[in-house]
XYZ file of C-alpha atoms in Angstrom:
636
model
C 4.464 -42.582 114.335
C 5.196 -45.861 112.441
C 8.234 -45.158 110.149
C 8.587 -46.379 106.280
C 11.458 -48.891 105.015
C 13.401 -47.621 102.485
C 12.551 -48.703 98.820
C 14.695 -51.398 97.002
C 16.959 -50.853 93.741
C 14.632 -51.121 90.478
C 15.595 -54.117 89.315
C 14.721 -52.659 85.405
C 17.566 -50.874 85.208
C 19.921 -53.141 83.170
C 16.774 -53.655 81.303
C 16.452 -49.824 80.194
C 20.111 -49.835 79.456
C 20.057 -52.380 77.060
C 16.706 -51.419 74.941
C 18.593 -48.165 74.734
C 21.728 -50.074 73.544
C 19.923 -51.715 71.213
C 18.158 -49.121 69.747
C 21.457 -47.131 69.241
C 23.053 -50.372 67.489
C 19.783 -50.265 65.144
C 20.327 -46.048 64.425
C 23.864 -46.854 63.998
C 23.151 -49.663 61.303
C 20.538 -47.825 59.668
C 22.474 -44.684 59.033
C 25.420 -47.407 57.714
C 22.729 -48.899 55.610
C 21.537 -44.895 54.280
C 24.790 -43.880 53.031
C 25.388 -47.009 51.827
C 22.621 -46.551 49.468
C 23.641 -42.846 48.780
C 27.144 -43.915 48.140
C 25.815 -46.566 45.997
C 23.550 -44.483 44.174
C 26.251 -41.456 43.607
C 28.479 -44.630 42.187
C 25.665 -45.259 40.164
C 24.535 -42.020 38.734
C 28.058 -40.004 38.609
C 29.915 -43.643 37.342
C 27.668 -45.954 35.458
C 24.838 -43.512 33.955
C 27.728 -40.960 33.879
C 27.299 -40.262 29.948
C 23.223 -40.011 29.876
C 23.219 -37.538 32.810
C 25.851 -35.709 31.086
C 24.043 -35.398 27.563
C 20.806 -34.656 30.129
C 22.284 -31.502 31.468
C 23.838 -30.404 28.327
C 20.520 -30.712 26.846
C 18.471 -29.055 29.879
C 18.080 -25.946 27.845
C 14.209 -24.472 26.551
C 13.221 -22.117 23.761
C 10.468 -20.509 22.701
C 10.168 -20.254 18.906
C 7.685 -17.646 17.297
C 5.862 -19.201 14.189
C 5.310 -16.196 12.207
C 1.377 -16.613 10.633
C 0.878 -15.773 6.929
C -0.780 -13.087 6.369
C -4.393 -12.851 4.290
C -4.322 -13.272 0.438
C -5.248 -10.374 -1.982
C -8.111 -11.337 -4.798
C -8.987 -9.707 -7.352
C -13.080 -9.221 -7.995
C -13.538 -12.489 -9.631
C -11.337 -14.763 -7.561
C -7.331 -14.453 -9.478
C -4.773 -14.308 -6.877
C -2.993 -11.197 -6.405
C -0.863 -11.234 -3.752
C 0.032 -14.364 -2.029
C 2.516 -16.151 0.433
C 5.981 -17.860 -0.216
C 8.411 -19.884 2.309
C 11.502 -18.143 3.149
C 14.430 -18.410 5.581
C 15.613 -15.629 7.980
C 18.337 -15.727 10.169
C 18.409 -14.345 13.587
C 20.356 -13.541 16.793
C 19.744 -15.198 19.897
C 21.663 -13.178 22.548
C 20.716 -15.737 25.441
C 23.240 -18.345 23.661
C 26.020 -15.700 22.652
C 29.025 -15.724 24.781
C 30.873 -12.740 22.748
C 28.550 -10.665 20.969
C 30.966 -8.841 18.745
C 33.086 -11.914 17.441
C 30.040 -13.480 16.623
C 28.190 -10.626 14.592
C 31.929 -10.301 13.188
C 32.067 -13.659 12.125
C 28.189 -13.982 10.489
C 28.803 -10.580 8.576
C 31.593 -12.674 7.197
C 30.140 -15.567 5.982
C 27.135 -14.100 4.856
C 28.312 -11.576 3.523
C 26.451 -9.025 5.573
C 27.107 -5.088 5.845
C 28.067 -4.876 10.081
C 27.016 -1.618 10.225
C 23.424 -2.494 9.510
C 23.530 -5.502 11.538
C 24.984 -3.920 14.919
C 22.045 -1.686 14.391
C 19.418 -3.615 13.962
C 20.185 -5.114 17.197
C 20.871 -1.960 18.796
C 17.359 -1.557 17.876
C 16.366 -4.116 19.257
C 18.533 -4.111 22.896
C 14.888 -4.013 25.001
C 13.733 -7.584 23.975
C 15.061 -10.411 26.229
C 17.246 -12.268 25.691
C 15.962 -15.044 24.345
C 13.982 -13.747 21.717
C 15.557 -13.945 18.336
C 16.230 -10.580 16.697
C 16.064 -11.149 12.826
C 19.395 -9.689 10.718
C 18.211 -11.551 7.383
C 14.798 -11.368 6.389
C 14.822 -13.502 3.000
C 17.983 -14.836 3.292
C 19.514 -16.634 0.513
C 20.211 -20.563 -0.270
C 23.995 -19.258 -0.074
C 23.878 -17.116 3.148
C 21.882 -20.518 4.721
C 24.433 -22.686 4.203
C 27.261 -21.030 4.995
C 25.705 -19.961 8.495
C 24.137 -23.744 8.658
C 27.840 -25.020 8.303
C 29.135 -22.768 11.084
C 27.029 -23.758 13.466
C 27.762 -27.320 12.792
C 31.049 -26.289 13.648
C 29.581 -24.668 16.989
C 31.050 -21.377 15.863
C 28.154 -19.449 15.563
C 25.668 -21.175 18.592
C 23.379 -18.270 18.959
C 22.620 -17.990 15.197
C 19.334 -19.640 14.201
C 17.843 -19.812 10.792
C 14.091 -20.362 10.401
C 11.508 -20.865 7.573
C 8.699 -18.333 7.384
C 6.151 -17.483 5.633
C 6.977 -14.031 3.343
C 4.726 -11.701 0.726
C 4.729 -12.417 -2.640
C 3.752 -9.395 -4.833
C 2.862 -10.068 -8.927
C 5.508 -9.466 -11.446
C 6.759 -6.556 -12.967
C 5.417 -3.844 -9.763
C 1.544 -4.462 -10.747
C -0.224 -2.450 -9.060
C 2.473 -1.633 -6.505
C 1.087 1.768 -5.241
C -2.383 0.043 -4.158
C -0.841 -3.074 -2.668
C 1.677 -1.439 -0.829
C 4.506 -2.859 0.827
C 5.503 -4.826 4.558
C 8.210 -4.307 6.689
C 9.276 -4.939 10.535
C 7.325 -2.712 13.139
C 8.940 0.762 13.577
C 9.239 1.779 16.927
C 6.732 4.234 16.517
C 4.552 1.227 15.615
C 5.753 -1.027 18.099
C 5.281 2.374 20.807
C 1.657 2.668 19.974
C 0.502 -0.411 21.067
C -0.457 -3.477 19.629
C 2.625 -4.758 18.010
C 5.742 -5.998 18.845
C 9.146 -5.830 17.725
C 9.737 -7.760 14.870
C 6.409 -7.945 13.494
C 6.198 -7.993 9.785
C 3.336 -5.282 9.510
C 1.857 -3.345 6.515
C 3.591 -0.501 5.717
C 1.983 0.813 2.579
C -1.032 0.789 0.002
C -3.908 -1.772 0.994
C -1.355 -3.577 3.237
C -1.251 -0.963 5.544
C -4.558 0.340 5.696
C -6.313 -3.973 6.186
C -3.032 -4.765 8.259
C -6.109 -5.451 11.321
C -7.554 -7.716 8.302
C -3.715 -9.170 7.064
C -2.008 -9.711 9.826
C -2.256 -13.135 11.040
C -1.609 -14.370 14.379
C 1.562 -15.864 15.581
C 1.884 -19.324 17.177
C 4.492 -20.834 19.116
C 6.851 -23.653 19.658
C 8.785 -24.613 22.434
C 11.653 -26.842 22.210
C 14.662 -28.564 23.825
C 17.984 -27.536 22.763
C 21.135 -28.734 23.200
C 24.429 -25.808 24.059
C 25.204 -25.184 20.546
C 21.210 -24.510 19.943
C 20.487 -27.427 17.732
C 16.730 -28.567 18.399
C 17.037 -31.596 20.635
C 13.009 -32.250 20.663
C 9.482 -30.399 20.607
C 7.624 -30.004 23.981
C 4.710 -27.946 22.737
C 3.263 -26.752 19.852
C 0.654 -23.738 19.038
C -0.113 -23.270 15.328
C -0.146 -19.634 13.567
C -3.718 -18.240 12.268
C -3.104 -17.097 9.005
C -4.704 -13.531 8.164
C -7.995 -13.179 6.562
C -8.760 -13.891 2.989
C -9.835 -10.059 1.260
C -11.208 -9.997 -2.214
C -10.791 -6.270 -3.923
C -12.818 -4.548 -6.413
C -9.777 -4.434 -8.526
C -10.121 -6.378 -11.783
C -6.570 -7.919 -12.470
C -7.218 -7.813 -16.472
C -7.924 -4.295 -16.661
C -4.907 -3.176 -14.318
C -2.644 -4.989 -16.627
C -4.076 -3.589 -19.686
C -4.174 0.193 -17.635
C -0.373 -0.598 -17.201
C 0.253 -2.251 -20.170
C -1.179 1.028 -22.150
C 1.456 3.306 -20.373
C 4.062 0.898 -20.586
C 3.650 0.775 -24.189
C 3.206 4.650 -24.585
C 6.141 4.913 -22.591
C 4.422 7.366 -20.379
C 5.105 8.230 -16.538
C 1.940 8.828 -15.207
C -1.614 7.474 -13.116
C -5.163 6.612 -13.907
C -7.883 5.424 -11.573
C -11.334 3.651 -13.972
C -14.427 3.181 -11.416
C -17.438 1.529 -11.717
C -19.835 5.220 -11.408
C -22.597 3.217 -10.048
C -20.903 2.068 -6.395
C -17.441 3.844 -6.671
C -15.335 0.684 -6.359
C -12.091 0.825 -8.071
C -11.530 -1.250 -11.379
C -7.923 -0.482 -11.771
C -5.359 1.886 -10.093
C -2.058 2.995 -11.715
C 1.182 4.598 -10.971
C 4.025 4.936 -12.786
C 6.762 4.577 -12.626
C 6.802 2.415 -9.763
C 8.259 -0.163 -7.379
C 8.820 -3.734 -6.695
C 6.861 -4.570 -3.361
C 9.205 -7.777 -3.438
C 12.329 -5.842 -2.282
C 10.401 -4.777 0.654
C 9.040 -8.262 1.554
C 12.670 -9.535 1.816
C 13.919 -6.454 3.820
C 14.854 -3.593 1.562
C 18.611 -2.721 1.710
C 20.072 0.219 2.071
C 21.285 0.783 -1.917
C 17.914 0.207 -3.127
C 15.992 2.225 -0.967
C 18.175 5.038 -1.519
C 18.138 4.668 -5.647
C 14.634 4.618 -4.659
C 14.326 7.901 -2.858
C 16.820 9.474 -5.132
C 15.252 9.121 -8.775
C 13.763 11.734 -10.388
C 11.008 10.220 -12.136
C 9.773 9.811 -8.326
C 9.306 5.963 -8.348
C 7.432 6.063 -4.691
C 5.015 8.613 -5.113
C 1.758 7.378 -5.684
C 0.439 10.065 -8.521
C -3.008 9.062 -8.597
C -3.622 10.125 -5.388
C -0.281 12.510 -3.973
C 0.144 13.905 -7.217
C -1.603 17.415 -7.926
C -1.585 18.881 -11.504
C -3.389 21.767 -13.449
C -6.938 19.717 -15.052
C -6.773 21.612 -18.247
C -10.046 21.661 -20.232
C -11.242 18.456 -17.919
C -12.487 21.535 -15.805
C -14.732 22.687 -18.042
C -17.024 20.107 -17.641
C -17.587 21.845 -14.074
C -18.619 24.849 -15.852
C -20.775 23.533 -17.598
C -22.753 21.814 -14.599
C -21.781 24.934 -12.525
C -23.799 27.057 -15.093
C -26.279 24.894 -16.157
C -27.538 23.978 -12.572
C -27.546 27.209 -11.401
C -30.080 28.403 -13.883
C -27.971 30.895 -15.755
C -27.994 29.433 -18.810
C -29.214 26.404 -21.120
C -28.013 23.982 -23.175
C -29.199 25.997 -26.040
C -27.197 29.303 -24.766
C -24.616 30.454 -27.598
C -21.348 32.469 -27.766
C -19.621 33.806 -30.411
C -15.310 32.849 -30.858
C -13.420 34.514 -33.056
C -10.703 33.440 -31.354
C -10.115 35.096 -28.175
C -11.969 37.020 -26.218
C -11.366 40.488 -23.877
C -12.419 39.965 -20.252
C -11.344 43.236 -17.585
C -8.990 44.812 -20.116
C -6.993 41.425 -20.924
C -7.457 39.943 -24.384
C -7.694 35.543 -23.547
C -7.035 33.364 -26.111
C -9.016 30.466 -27.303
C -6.610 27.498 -28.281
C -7.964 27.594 -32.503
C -6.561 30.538 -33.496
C -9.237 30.742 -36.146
C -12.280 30.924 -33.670
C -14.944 28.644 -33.185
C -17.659 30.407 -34.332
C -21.167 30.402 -32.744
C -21.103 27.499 -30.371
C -23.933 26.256 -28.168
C -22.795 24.281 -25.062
C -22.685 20.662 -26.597
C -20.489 22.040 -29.394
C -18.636 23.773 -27.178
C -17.775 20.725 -25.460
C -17.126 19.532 -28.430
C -14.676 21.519 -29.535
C -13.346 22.648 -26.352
C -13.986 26.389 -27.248
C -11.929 28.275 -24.413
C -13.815 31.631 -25.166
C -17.283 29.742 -24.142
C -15.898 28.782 -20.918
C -14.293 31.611 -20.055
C -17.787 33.424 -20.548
C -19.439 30.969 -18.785
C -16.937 31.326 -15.731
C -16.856 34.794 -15.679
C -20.800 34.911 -15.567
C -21.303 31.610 -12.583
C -18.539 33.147 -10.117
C -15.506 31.788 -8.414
C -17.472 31.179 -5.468
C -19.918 28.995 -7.629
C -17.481 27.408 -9.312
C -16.180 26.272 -6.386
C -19.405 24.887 -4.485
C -20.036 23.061 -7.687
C -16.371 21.515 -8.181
C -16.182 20.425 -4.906
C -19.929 18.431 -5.611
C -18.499 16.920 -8.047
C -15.204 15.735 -6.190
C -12.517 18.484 -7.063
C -10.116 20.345 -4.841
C -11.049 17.836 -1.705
C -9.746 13.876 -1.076
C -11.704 11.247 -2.500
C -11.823 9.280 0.411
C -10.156 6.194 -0.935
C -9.126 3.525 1.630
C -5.242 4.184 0.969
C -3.142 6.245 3.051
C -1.869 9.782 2.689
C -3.828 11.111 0.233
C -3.497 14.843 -0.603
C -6.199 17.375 -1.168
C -6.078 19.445 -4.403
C -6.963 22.876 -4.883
C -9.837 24.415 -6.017
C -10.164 28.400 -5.406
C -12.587 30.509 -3.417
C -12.503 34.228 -2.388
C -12.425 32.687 1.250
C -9.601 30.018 0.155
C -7.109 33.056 -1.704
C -7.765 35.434 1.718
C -6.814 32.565 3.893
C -3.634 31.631 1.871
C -2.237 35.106 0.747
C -4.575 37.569 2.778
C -5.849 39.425 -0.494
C -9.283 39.296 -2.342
C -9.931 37.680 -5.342
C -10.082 39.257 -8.519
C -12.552 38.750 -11.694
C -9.626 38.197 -13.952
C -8.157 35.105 -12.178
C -12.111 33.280 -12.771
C -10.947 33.561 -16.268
C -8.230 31.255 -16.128
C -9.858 28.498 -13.739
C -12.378 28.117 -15.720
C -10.276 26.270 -18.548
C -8.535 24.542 -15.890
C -5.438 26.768 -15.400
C -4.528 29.524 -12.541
C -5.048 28.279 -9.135
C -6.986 25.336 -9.731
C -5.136 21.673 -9.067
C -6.532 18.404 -9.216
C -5.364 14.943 -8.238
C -6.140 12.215 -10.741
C -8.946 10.108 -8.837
C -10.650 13.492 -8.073
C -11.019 13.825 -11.946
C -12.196 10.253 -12.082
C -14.621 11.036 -9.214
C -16.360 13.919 -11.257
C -16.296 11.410 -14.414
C -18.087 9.395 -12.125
C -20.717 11.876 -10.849
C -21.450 13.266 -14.226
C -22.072 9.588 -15.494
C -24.722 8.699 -12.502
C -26.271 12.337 -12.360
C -24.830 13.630 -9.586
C -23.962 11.445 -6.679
C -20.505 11.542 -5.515
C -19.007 8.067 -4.936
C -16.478 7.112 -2.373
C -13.926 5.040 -4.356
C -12.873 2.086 -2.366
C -11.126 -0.960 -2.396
C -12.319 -4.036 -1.110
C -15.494 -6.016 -1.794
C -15.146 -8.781 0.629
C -13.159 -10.532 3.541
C -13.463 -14.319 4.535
C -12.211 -15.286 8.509
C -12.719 -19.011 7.482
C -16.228 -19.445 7.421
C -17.140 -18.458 3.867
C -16.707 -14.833 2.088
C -19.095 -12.165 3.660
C -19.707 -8.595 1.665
C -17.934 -5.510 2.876
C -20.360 -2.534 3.068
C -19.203 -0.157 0.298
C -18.941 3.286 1.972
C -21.501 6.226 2.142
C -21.115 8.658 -1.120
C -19.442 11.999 -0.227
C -22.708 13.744 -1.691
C -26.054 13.722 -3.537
C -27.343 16.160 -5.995
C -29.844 15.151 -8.346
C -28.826 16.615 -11.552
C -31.669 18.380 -13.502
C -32.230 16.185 -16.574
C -30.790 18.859 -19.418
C -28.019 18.909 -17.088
C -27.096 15.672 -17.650
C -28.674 15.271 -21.429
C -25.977 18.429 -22.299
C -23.135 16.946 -20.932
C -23.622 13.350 -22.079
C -24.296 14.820 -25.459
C -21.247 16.895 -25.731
C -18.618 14.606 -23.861
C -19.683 12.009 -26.702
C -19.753 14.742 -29.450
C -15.746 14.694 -28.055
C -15.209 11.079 -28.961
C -17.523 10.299 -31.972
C -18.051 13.536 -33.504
C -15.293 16.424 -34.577
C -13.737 16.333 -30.901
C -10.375 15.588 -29.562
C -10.859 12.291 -28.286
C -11.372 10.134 -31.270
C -8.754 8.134 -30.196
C -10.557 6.473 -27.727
C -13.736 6.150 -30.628
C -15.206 1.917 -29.823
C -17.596 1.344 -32.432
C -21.383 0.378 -30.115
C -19.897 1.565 -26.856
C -20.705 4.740 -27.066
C -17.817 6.576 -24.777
C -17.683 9.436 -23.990
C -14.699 11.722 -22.429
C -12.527 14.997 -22.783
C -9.229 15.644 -23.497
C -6.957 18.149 -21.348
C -3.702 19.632 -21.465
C -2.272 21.098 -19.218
C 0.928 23.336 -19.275
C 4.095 22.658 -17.499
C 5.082 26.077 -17.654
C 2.854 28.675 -19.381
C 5.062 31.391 -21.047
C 8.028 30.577 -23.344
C 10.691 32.403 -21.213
C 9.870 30.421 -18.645
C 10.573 27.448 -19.934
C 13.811 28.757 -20.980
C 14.952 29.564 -17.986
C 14.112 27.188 -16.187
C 16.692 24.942 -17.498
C 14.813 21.774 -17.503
C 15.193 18.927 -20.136
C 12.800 19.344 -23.370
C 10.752 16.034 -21.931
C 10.087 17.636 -18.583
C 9.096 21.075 -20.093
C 5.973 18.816 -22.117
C 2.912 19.424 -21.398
C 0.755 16.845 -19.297
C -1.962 15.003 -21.212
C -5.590 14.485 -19.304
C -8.601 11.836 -20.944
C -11.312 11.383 -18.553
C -14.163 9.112 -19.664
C -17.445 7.101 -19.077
C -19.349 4.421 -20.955
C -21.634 3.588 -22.393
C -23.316 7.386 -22.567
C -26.611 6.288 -21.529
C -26.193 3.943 -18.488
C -22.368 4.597 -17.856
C -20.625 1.179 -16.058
C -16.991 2.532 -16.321
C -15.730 5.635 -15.825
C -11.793 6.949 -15.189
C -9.126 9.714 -15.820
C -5.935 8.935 -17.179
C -3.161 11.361 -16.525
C -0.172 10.998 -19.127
C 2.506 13.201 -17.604
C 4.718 15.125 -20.681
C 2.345 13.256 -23.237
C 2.098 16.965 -24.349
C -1.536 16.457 -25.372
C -4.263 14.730 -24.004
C -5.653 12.985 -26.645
C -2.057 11.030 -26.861
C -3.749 9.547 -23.274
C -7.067 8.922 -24.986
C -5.825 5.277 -26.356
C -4.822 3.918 -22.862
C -8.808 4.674 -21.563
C -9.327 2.849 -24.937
C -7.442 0.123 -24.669
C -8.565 -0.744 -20.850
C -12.723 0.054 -22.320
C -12.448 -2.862 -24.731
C -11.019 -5.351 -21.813
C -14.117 -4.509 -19.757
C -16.615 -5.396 -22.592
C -14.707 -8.244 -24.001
C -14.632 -9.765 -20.667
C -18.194 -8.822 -19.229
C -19.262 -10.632 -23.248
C -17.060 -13.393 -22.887
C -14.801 -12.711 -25.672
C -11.170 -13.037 -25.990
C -9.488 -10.119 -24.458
C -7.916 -7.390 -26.699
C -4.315 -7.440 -27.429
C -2.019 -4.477 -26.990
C -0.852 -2.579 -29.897
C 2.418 -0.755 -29.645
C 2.234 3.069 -31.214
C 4.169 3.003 -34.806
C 5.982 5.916 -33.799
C 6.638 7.822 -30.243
C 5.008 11.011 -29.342
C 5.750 14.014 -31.078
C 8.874 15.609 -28.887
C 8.063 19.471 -29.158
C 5.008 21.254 -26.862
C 3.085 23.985 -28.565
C 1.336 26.518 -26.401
C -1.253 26.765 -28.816
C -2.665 23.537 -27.116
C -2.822 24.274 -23.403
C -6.325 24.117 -22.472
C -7.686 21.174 -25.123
């Protein structure tokens, strides 16, 4: 067995050692050469560019502004503005950049002059947003409040307090039309709770603004900026414009509602009246009085105001024409007349004798003349207003028929107007008295609804609705509001809703009571006050008591003016083909044809401006309306 040598040294081990020497020495100098750089660079950036990094990181702070979008604008029916936009500034709370919440709502109550109870609220309210969303404390603040808070945060005393310029409502002088525009406000929480909203939102809270808030309310945009610590707006990074709302035109004509107002104003009346167009039920004008400025709700109502509002007597926020339910006086008897003449029980021609009263189940009723009427057919009886016809006539149709045909013609039940919380009136059945008091009905009480007294309540756009149906022969109109809406590409129609019913009036139906409701204005009636020469209206007058018997009024301890009687004029012209058609409700006017000239006064705007003549001019009454009620004129 040969044996093996054994092997030499490698002679590449000095070799290995030194590549691996080397390559250390090369690590070694490159990490020298790294931190060199760093070092170099942290000189750099923390020495030389020390000042921009340091206005960098002060700056390093993003916001997210909300552009609030205007919301639509109101038209009247031939194009006038109503209800627009304006710019105005609100200041707001930004929690995100508030180191000590209480010195700083402490120190803006201060200089603005704020109340800190309502403040500390309003962000209690509003506790749930984040942080960074700005909770609004001012809605229209003033130039003053701006400046002060502006100069503040120059001073970086107030960093989280922002001010911003928004768009806010603009509602037409002297409360026009207040109760049908309505008012906006911030989102309630029951608002903001059911969906859709959030808090903040300026949202319709009232009137047409409520009900088209889907139509008003625009939608927001955004902005989001760079600010510096104190807030200030360093730069913009992005920018998402607001949508304003859309564009609605109303059926309202702005000329008539000022000469509707203008009338009561004049009159000095409190009171309502609703004038339709009987052929498609949209509304011409709508007043309530007294009423409101919408403009102290746009700005954020304070807490003084809306309690003088809530606190007044003469009821400044109720909306009368349609939450306001009052006896119709001899109104009613026009739906005696259609109950009776469409039921077949009597004619135009039927006659009753009125000496002056009448006895119905062992109670003697009086007629309002003393004297007696006479032998009246129905157009005179109209006419004249002859209680002792219509109590005849309502003892012989039934309160069960008097009802089905009062509630065709739009008493006792809601219009259906597109404003919110309206109120049903009353008009009595046998079923309605068992449901509310459990007892029957009795003959006697007919006698009394049918001049409009006893049970029987009416709101003031049901009595326009029945003007209405009697001037078109029998179809019930749905009064409503707007016309048309425009989302930017041009105005487009708004159906007008279905009518609330059809009945096709027999022809001496509607021949009597055109007749006799003009025999009212133009022949020996009440409402010659309302008389146009060639228009041929045609209305009745109603008055209806306050309190009926004397020692009631005494003891009710009431002022003389609220003890008046109410005054009613409902109307339609001209007789034949009727284009307007309205109640006006004159509360204490003690007799209705003291309401008469307001109906007037709007009639002759309508014509002058449908002929293209200068509009009529309001004349003051030479002297007010007679102080003292007389009983002896309930029921005209």
């Amino acid at each position: 067995m040969r044996l093996l040598a054994p092997a030499e040294p490698s002679v590449s081990r000095p070799q290995d050692r030194r590549k691996i020497t080397v390559r250390l020495n090369g690590i070694q100098a490159a990490i020298t050469v790294v931190f060199a750089v760093l070092a170099l660079a942290f000189w750099y950036f923390q020495v030389v560019q020390h000042a921009k990094f340091r206005e960098l990181a002060e700056n390093n702070h993003q916001r997210t502004l909300s552009l609030r979008a205007p919301r639509g604008v109101l038209y009247d029916r031939h194009g006038a503005v109503l209800v627009e936009n304006r710019d105005s500034f609100v200041i707001s709370l930004v929690r995100e950049h508030i180191k000590d919440a209480d010195e700083t709502i402490r120190l803006l109550c201060r200089v603005a002059q704020l109340d800190e109870a309502a403040v500390r609220e309003t962000v209690r309210r509003n506790r749930n947003l984040p942080a960074y969303r700005p909770i609004p404390v001012v809605e229209d603040a003033s130039l003053a409040q701006v400046a002060a808070v502006m100069a503040r945060r120059l001073d970086t005393e107030l960093p989280g307090v922002i001010v911003e310029r928004v768009p806010t409502r603009r509602y037409p002088s002297e409360s026009l039309a207040a109760h049908l525009f309505g008012y906006v406000g911030q989102a309630t929480e029951e608002q903001v709770q059911a969906g859709g909203l959030q808090p903040g939102d300026i949202v319709g809270q009232s009137g047409i603004e409520r009900v088209y808030n889907h139509l008003l309310m625009g939608q927001d945009g955004a902005r989001r900026v760079v600010v510096n610590s104190t807030g200030r707006e360093i730069r913009t990074l992005e920018e998402i414009p607001p949508s304003e709302g859309r564009r609605v035109r109303l059926t309202l004509d702005y000329d008539l509602q000022r000469a509707a107002e203008e009338g009561f104003r004049g009159y000095g009346y409190a009171g309502a009246a609703v004038v339709l167009d009987p052929r498609s039920g949209e509304v011409l004008a709508y007043v309530s009085l007294p009423a409101y400025d919408p403009n102290a709700f746009a700005g954020g109502i304070d807490r003084v105001t809306w309690n003088q509002l809530n606190t007044d007597k003469l009821r400044p926020l109720q909306n009368r024409a349609i939450q306001g339910r009052y006896s119709p006086g001899s109104t009613f008897k026009i739906a005696v007349a259609t109950a009776a003449l469409e039921e077949g029980l009597v004619t135009p021609d039927f006659r009753v004798h009125c000496g002056g009263g009448a006895t119905f189940y062992g109670r003697y009723f009086q007629c309002w003349e003393k004297r007696g009427h006479g032998s009246v057919d129905m157009r005179h009886a109209i006419e004249r207003s002859c209680n002792v016809y219509f109590y005849t006539l309502g003892n012989m149709v039934g309160i069960d028929r008097l009802h089905k045909w009062a509630t065709l013609l739009g008493l006792g039940e809601k219009s259906g107007i597109d404003l919110p919380n309206e109120i049903d009136g009353i008009m009595p059945s046998t079923a309605w008295k068992q449901a509310r008091f459990g007892e029957k009905w009795y003959s006697g009480e007919t006698i009394s609804v049918a001049i409009g007294q006893g049970y029987v309540s009416v709101t003031p756009i049901q009595l326009a609705v029945m003007m209405s149906t009697v001037a078109n022969g029998g179809t019930r109109v749905t009064p409503h509001l707007v016309r048309a809406e425009d989302a930017g590409g041009g105005w487009k129609p708004v159906p007008a809703p279905e009518p609330k019913s059809r009945v096709a009036f027999k022809p001496e139906t509607v021949a009597a009571l055109h007749d006799g409701l003009w025999m009212v204005v133009n022949g020996a009636g009440t409402g010659g006050r309302a008389r146009i020469q060639g228009r041929d209206v045609s209305g009745k007058t109603g008055t209806a008591q306050v309190i009926s018997l004397q020692g009631g009024r005494a003891a009710a301890g009431r002022t003389e003016m609220d003890l008046r009687d109410h005054g009613w004029f409902v109307f339609f012209a001209p007789r034949d083909n009727p284009e307007i058609a309205g109640a006006v409700f004159a509360e204490h006017s003690e007799h209705g044809y003291l309401a008469a000239p307001i109906a007037k006064y709007v009639m002759e705007t309508y014509f002058a401006k449908k002929e293209g003549r200068p509009l009529p001019t309001f004349t003051p009454p030479a002297a007010p309306a007679p102080a003292v009620a007389t009983i002896a004129t309930a029921g005209q």
